[in-house]
């Protein structure tokens, strides 16, 4: 009968529509989820860092930094790891933004002098030394060459 034929077509139509609509809906939800969560993913892992390895200056992803890398930093550079300043462009010209660590809004002057190794500590820890840049800081002014620490 015609009514039985219509009843048989209903599941076939629903199944056919589902086969087309479900993948499209799945793609749309996945792309929407990616757009919602992308601001929360750490963007600095894929940032390029200028390093000197085996006498060759190259740019690598920050996630590929290894202990012993020589890192070249300039204004706008981000410290992806704790580093020791080996050389500074001009004395007292290296200014670091430490707001992400200390919460304070002023710039800190850094250089290649090391009061800790000279014995001039006066109660200072290694993190407070003039030649240490902590992970999470930004270079605002000046250029420097840093060594990433051995672990």
PDB file of C-alpha atoms in Angstrom:
ATOM      1  CA  UNK A   1       0.000   0.000   0.000  1.00  0.00           C
ATOM      2  CA  UNK A   2       1.093   3.604  -0.488  1.00  0.00           C
ATOM      3  CA  UNK A   3       1.078   4.318   3.256  1.00  0.00           C
ATOM      4  CA  UNK A   4       3.487   1.476   3.951  1.00  0.00           C
ATOM      5  CA  UNK A   5       5.790   2.779   1.229  1.00  0.00           C
ATOM      6  CA  UNK A   6       5.790   6.245   2.853  1.00  0.00           C
ATOM      7  CA  UNK A   7       6.568   4.694   6.250  1.00  0.00           C
ATOM      8  CA  UNK A   8       9.510   2.805   4.746  1.00  0.00           C
ATOM      9  CA  UNK A   9      10.866   6.002   3.163  1.00  0.00           C
ATOM     10  CA  UNK A  10      10.860   7.976   6.440  1.00  0.00           C
ATOM     11  CA  UNK A  11      13.781   6.098   8.056  1.00  0.00           C
ATOM     12  CA  UNK A  12      15.728   6.207   4.773  1.00  0.00           C
ATOM     13  CA  UNK A  13      15.252   9.991   4.456  1.00  0.00           C
ATOM     14  CA  UNK A  14      16.125  10.587   8.128  1.00  0.00           C
ATOM     15  CA  UNK A  15      19.226   8.414   7.801  1.00  0.00           C
ATOM     16  CA  UNK A  16      20.311  10.165   4.580  1.00  0.00           C
ATOM     17  CA  UNK A  17      19.846  13.639   6.093  1.00  0.00           C
ATOM     18  CA  UNK A  18      21.700  12.515   9.209  1.00  0.00           C
ATOM     19  CA  UNK A  19      24.644  11.302   7.120  1.00  0.00           C
ATOM     20  CA  UNK A  20      24.974  14.755   5.569  1.00  0.00           C
ATOM     21  CA  UNK A  21      24.037  16.970   8.510  1.00  0.00           C
ATOM     22  CA  UNK A  22      26.027  15.206  11.257  1.00  0.00           C
ATOM     23  CA  UNK A  23      29.507  15.660   9.661  1.00  0.00           C
ATOM     24  CA  UNK A  24      28.717  19.293   8.832  1.00  0.00           C
ATOM     25  CA  UNK A  25      27.513  19.922  12.388  1.00  0.00           C
ATOM     26  CA  UNK A  26      30.557  18.117  13.808  1.00  0.00           C
ATOM     27  CA  UNK A  27      32.911  20.267  11.702  1.00  0.00           C
ATOM     28  CA  UNK A  28      31.115  23.452  12.730  1.00  0.00           C
ATOM     29  CA  UNK A  29      31.276  22.567  16.437  1.00  0.00           C
ATOM     30  CA  UNK A  30      34.966  21.658  16.229  1.00  0.00           C
ATOM     31  CA  UNK A  31      35.864  24.924  14.489  1.00  0.00           C
ATOM     32  CA  UNK A  32      33.749  26.916  16.952  1.00  0.00           C
ATOM     33  CA  UNK A  33      35.453  25.186  19.874  1.00  0.00           C
ATOM     34  CA  UNK A  34      38.876  25.932  18.392  1.00  0.00           C
ATOM     35  CA  UNK A  35      37.958  29.615  18.029  1.00  0.00           C
ATOM     36  CA  UNK A  36      36.732  29.716  21.619  1.00  0.00           C
ATOM     37  CA  UNK A  37      39.790  28.045  23.122  1.00  0.00           C
ATOM     38  CA  UNK A  38      42.581  29.503  20.956  1.00  0.00           C
ATOM     39  CA  UNK A  39      42.996  32.646  23.116  1.00  0.00           C
ATOM     40  CA  UNK A  40      43.696  30.373  26.088  1.00  0.00           C
ATOM     41  CA  UNK A  41      46.407  28.347  24.368  1.00  0.00           C
ATOM     42  CA  UNK A  42      49.933  29.556  25.097  1.00  0.00           C
ATOM     43  CA  UNK A  43      51.009  31.516  21.992  1.00  0.00           C
ATOM     44  CA  UNK A  44      54.660  31.755  23.020  1.00  0.00           C
ATOM     45  CA  UNK A  45      55.521  28.097  22.450  1.00  0.00           C
ATOM     46  CA  UNK A  46      55.663  28.646  18.699  1.00  0.00           C
ATOM     47  CA  UNK A  47      57.412  32.009  18.845  1.00  0.00           C
ATOM     48  CA  UNK A  48      60.763  32.116  17.064  1.00  0.00           C
ATOM     49  CA  UNK A  49      63.881  32.706  19.151  1.00  0.00           C
ATOM     50  CA  UNK A  50      67.287  33.685  17.757  1.00  0.00           C
ATOM     51  CA  UNK A  51      69.974  31.357  19.082  1.00  0.00           C
ATOM     52  CA  UNK A  52      73.585  30.588  18.328  1.00  0.00           C
ATOM     53  CA  UNK A  53      74.337  26.858  18.210  1.00  0.00           C
ATOM     54  CA  UNK A  54      77.672  25.423  17.113  1.00  0.00           C
ATOM     55  CA  UNK A  55      78.723  28.827  15.795  1.00  0.00           C
ATOM     56  CA  UNK A  56      75.630  29.203  13.600  1.00  0.00           C
ATOM     57  CA  UNK A  57      72.978  31.848  14.276  1.00  0.00           C
ATOM     58  CA  UNK A  58      69.516  30.460  13.615  1.00  0.00           C
ATOM     59  CA  UNK A  59      65.887  30.947  14.552  1.00  0.00           C
ATOM     60  CA  UNK A  60      64.142  28.105  16.329  1.00  0.00           C
ATOM     61  CA  UNK A  61      60.791  27.643  18.040  1.00  0.00           C
ATOM     62  CA  UNK A  62      60.974  28.551  21.701  1.00  0.00           C
ATOM     63  CA  UNK A  63      59.801  25.084  22.681  1.00  0.00           C
ATOM     64  CA  UNK A  64      63.018  23.697  21.101  1.00  0.00           C
ATOM     65  CA  UNK A  65      65.351  25.665  23.425  1.00  0.00           C
ATOM     66  CA  UNK A  66      67.808  23.429  25.249  1.00  0.00           C
ATOM     67  CA  UNK A  67      70.171  24.100  28.148  1.00  0.00           C
ATOM     68  CA  UNK A  68      73.366  25.658  26.867  1.00  0.00           C
ATOM     69  CA  UNK A  69      71.772  27.613  24.000  1.00  0.00           C
ATOM     70  CA  UNK A  70      73.127  31.112  23.465  1.00  0.00           C
ATOM     71  CA  UNK A  71      70.060  33.355  23.051  1.00  0.00           C
ATOM     72  CA  UNK A  72      70.227  36.744  21.317  1.00  0.00           C
ATOM     73  CA  UNK A  73      67.686  39.161  22.789  1.00  0.00           C
ATOM     74  CA  UNK A  74      66.493  42.560  21.587  1.00  0.00           C
ATOM     75  CA  UNK A  75      63.498  44.816  22.345  1.00  0.00           C
ATOM     76  CA  UNK A  76      60.327  42.733  22.212  1.00  0.00           C
ATOM     77  CA  UNK A  77      62.099  39.461  23.065  1.00  0.00           C
ATOM     78  CA  UNK A  78      60.471  37.216  25.662  1.00  0.00           C
ATOM     79  CA  UNK A  79      62.495  35.178  28.144  1.00  0.00           C
ATOM     80  CA  UNK A  80      61.221  31.622  27.711  1.00  0.00           C
ATOM     81  CA  UNK A  81      63.547  30.312  30.404  1.00  0.00           C
ATOM     82  CA  UNK A  82      65.701  31.731  33.172  1.00  0.00           C
ATOM     83  CA  UNK A  83      68.855  33.096  31.537  1.00  0.00           C
ATOM     84  CA  UNK A  84      72.165  34.628  32.511  1.00  0.00           C
ATOM     85  CA  UNK A  85      73.216  37.800  30.652  1.00  0.00           C
ATOM     86  CA  UNK A  86      76.650  37.103  29.165  1.00  0.00           C
ATOM     87  CA  UNK A  87      77.031  40.333  27.199  1.00  0.00           C
ATOM     88  CA  UNK A  88      75.040  43.556  27.147  1.00  0.00           C
ATOM     89  CA  UNK A  89      75.126  46.053  24.242  1.00  0.00           C
ATOM     90  CA  UNK A  90      75.857  49.136  26.331  1.00  0.00           C
ATOM     91  CA  UNK A  91      76.201  49.440  30.055  1.00  0.00           C
ATOM     92  CA  UNK A  92      72.911  50.063  31.928  1.00  0.00           C
ATOM     93  CA  UNK A  93      70.889  50.165  28.701  1.00  0.00           C
ATOM     94  CA  UNK A  94      69.142  46.804  29.096  1.00  0.00           C
ATOM     95  CA  UNK A  95      65.667  47.336  30.547  1.00  0.00           C
ATOM     96  CA  UNK A  96      63.416  44.417  31.427  1.00  0.00           C
ATOM     97  CA  UNK A  97      59.674  44.330  32.094  1.00  0.00           C
ATOM     98  CA  UNK A  98      59.145  42.008  35.075  1.00  0.00           C
ATOM     99  CA  UNK A  99      55.463  42.789  35.597  1.00  0.00           C
ATOM    100  CA  UNK A 100      54.382  39.200  34.867  1.00  0.00           C
ATOM    101  CA  UNK A 101      56.559  37.964  37.743  1.00  0.00           C
ATOM    102  CA  UNK A 102      56.598  40.755  40.309  1.00  0.00           C
ATOM    103  CA  UNK A 103      53.408  42.616  39.429  1.00  0.00           C
ATOM    104  CA  UNK A 104      55.314  45.892  39.582  1.00  0.00           C
ATOM    105  CA  UNK A 105      54.903  48.300  36.698  1.00  0.00           C
ATOM    106  CA  UNK A 106      58.422  49.738  36.485  1.00  0.00           C
ATOM    107  CA  UNK A 107      61.311  48.532  34.332  1.00  0.00           C
ATOM    108  CA  UNK A 108      64.362  46.826  35.835  1.00  0.00           C
ATOM    109  CA  UNK A 109      67.851  47.611  34.561  1.00  0.00           C
ATOM    110  CA  UNK A 110      69.992  44.548  33.896  1.00  0.00           C
ATOM    111  CA  UNK A 111      73.532  44.093  32.674  1.00  0.00           C
ATOM    112  CA  UNK A 112      76.394  41.660  32.370  1.00  0.00           C
ATOM    113  CA  UNK A 113      77.934  42.429  35.758  1.00  0.00           C
ATOM    114  CA  UNK A 114      77.429  39.850  38.456  1.00  0.00           C
ATOM    115  CA  UNK A 115      77.558  41.088  42.061  1.00  0.00           C
ATOM    116  CA  UNK A 116      76.989  37.547  43.353  1.00  0.00           C
ATOM    117  CA  UNK A 117      80.193  36.141  41.814  1.00  0.00           C
ATOM    118  CA  UNK A 118      82.164  39.187  43.074  1.00  0.00           C
ATOM    119  CA  UNK A 119      81.018  38.454  46.610  1.00  0.00           C
ATOM    120  CA  UNK A 120      78.971  41.685  46.737  1.00  0.00           C
ATOM    121  CA  UNK A 121      75.752  39.894  47.639  1.00  0.00           C
ATOM    122  CA  UNK A 122      74.527  41.915  50.638  1.00  0.00           C
ATOM    123  CA  UNK A 123      71.767  39.356  51.220  1.00  0.00           C
ATOM    124  CA  UNK A 124      70.898  39.051  47.534  1.00  0.00           C
ATOM    125  CA  UNK A 125      69.704  35.770  46.029  1.00  0.00           C
ATOM    126  CA  UNK A 126      70.713  34.596  42.553  1.00  0.00           C
ATOM    127  CA  UNK A 127      67.326  35.633  41.152  1.00  0.00           C
ATOM    128  CA  UNK A 128      68.008  39.227  42.165  1.00  0.00           C
ATOM    129  CA  UNK A 129      71.429  39.354  40.509  1.00  0.00           C
ATOM    130  CA  UNK A 130      71.911  42.016  37.864  1.00  0.00           C
ATOM    131  CA  UNK A 131      72.790  39.487  35.179  1.00  0.00           C
ATOM    132  CA  UNK A 132      69.790  37.144  35.554  1.00  0.00           C
ATOM    133  CA  UNK A 133      66.650  37.435  33.414  1.00  0.00           C
ATOM    134  CA  UNK A 134      63.827  35.296  34.735  1.00  0.00           C
ATOM    135  CA  UNK A 135      61.417  33.356  32.568  1.00  0.00           C
ATOM    136  CA  UNK A 136      58.335  35.429  31.775  1.00  0.00           C
ATOM    137  CA  UNK A 137      60.122  38.781  31.409  1.00  0.00           C
ATOM    138  CA  UNK A 138      60.228  40.969  28.288  1.00  0.00           C
ATOM    139  CA  UNK A 139      63.177  42.969  26.961  1.00  0.00           C
ATOM    140  CA  UNK A 140      61.967  46.544  26.498  1.00  0.00           C
ATOM    141  CA  UNK A 141      65.190  48.378  25.718  1.00  0.00           C
ATOM    142  CA  UNK A 142      68.697  47.304  24.732  1.00  0.00           C
ATOM    143  CA  UNK A 143      70.257  44.148  23.330  1.00  0.00           C
ATOM    144  CA  UNK A 144      71.999  41.286  25.059  1.00  0.00           C
ATOM    145  CA  UNK A 145      73.395  37.804  24.655  1.00  0.00           C
ATOM    146  CA  UNK A 146      72.200  35.291  27.222  1.00  0.00           C
ATOM    147  CA  UNK A 147      73.042  31.732  28.100  1.00  0.00           C
ATOM    148  CA  UNK A 148      70.280  29.329  29.007  1.00  0.00           C
ATOM    149  CA  UNK A 149      71.235  27.440  32.167  1.00  0.00           C
ATOM    150  CA  UNK A 150      72.301  23.828  32.289  1.00  0.00           C
ATOM    151  CA  UNK A 151      69.868  21.711  34.287  1.00  0.00           C
TER     152      UNK A 151
END
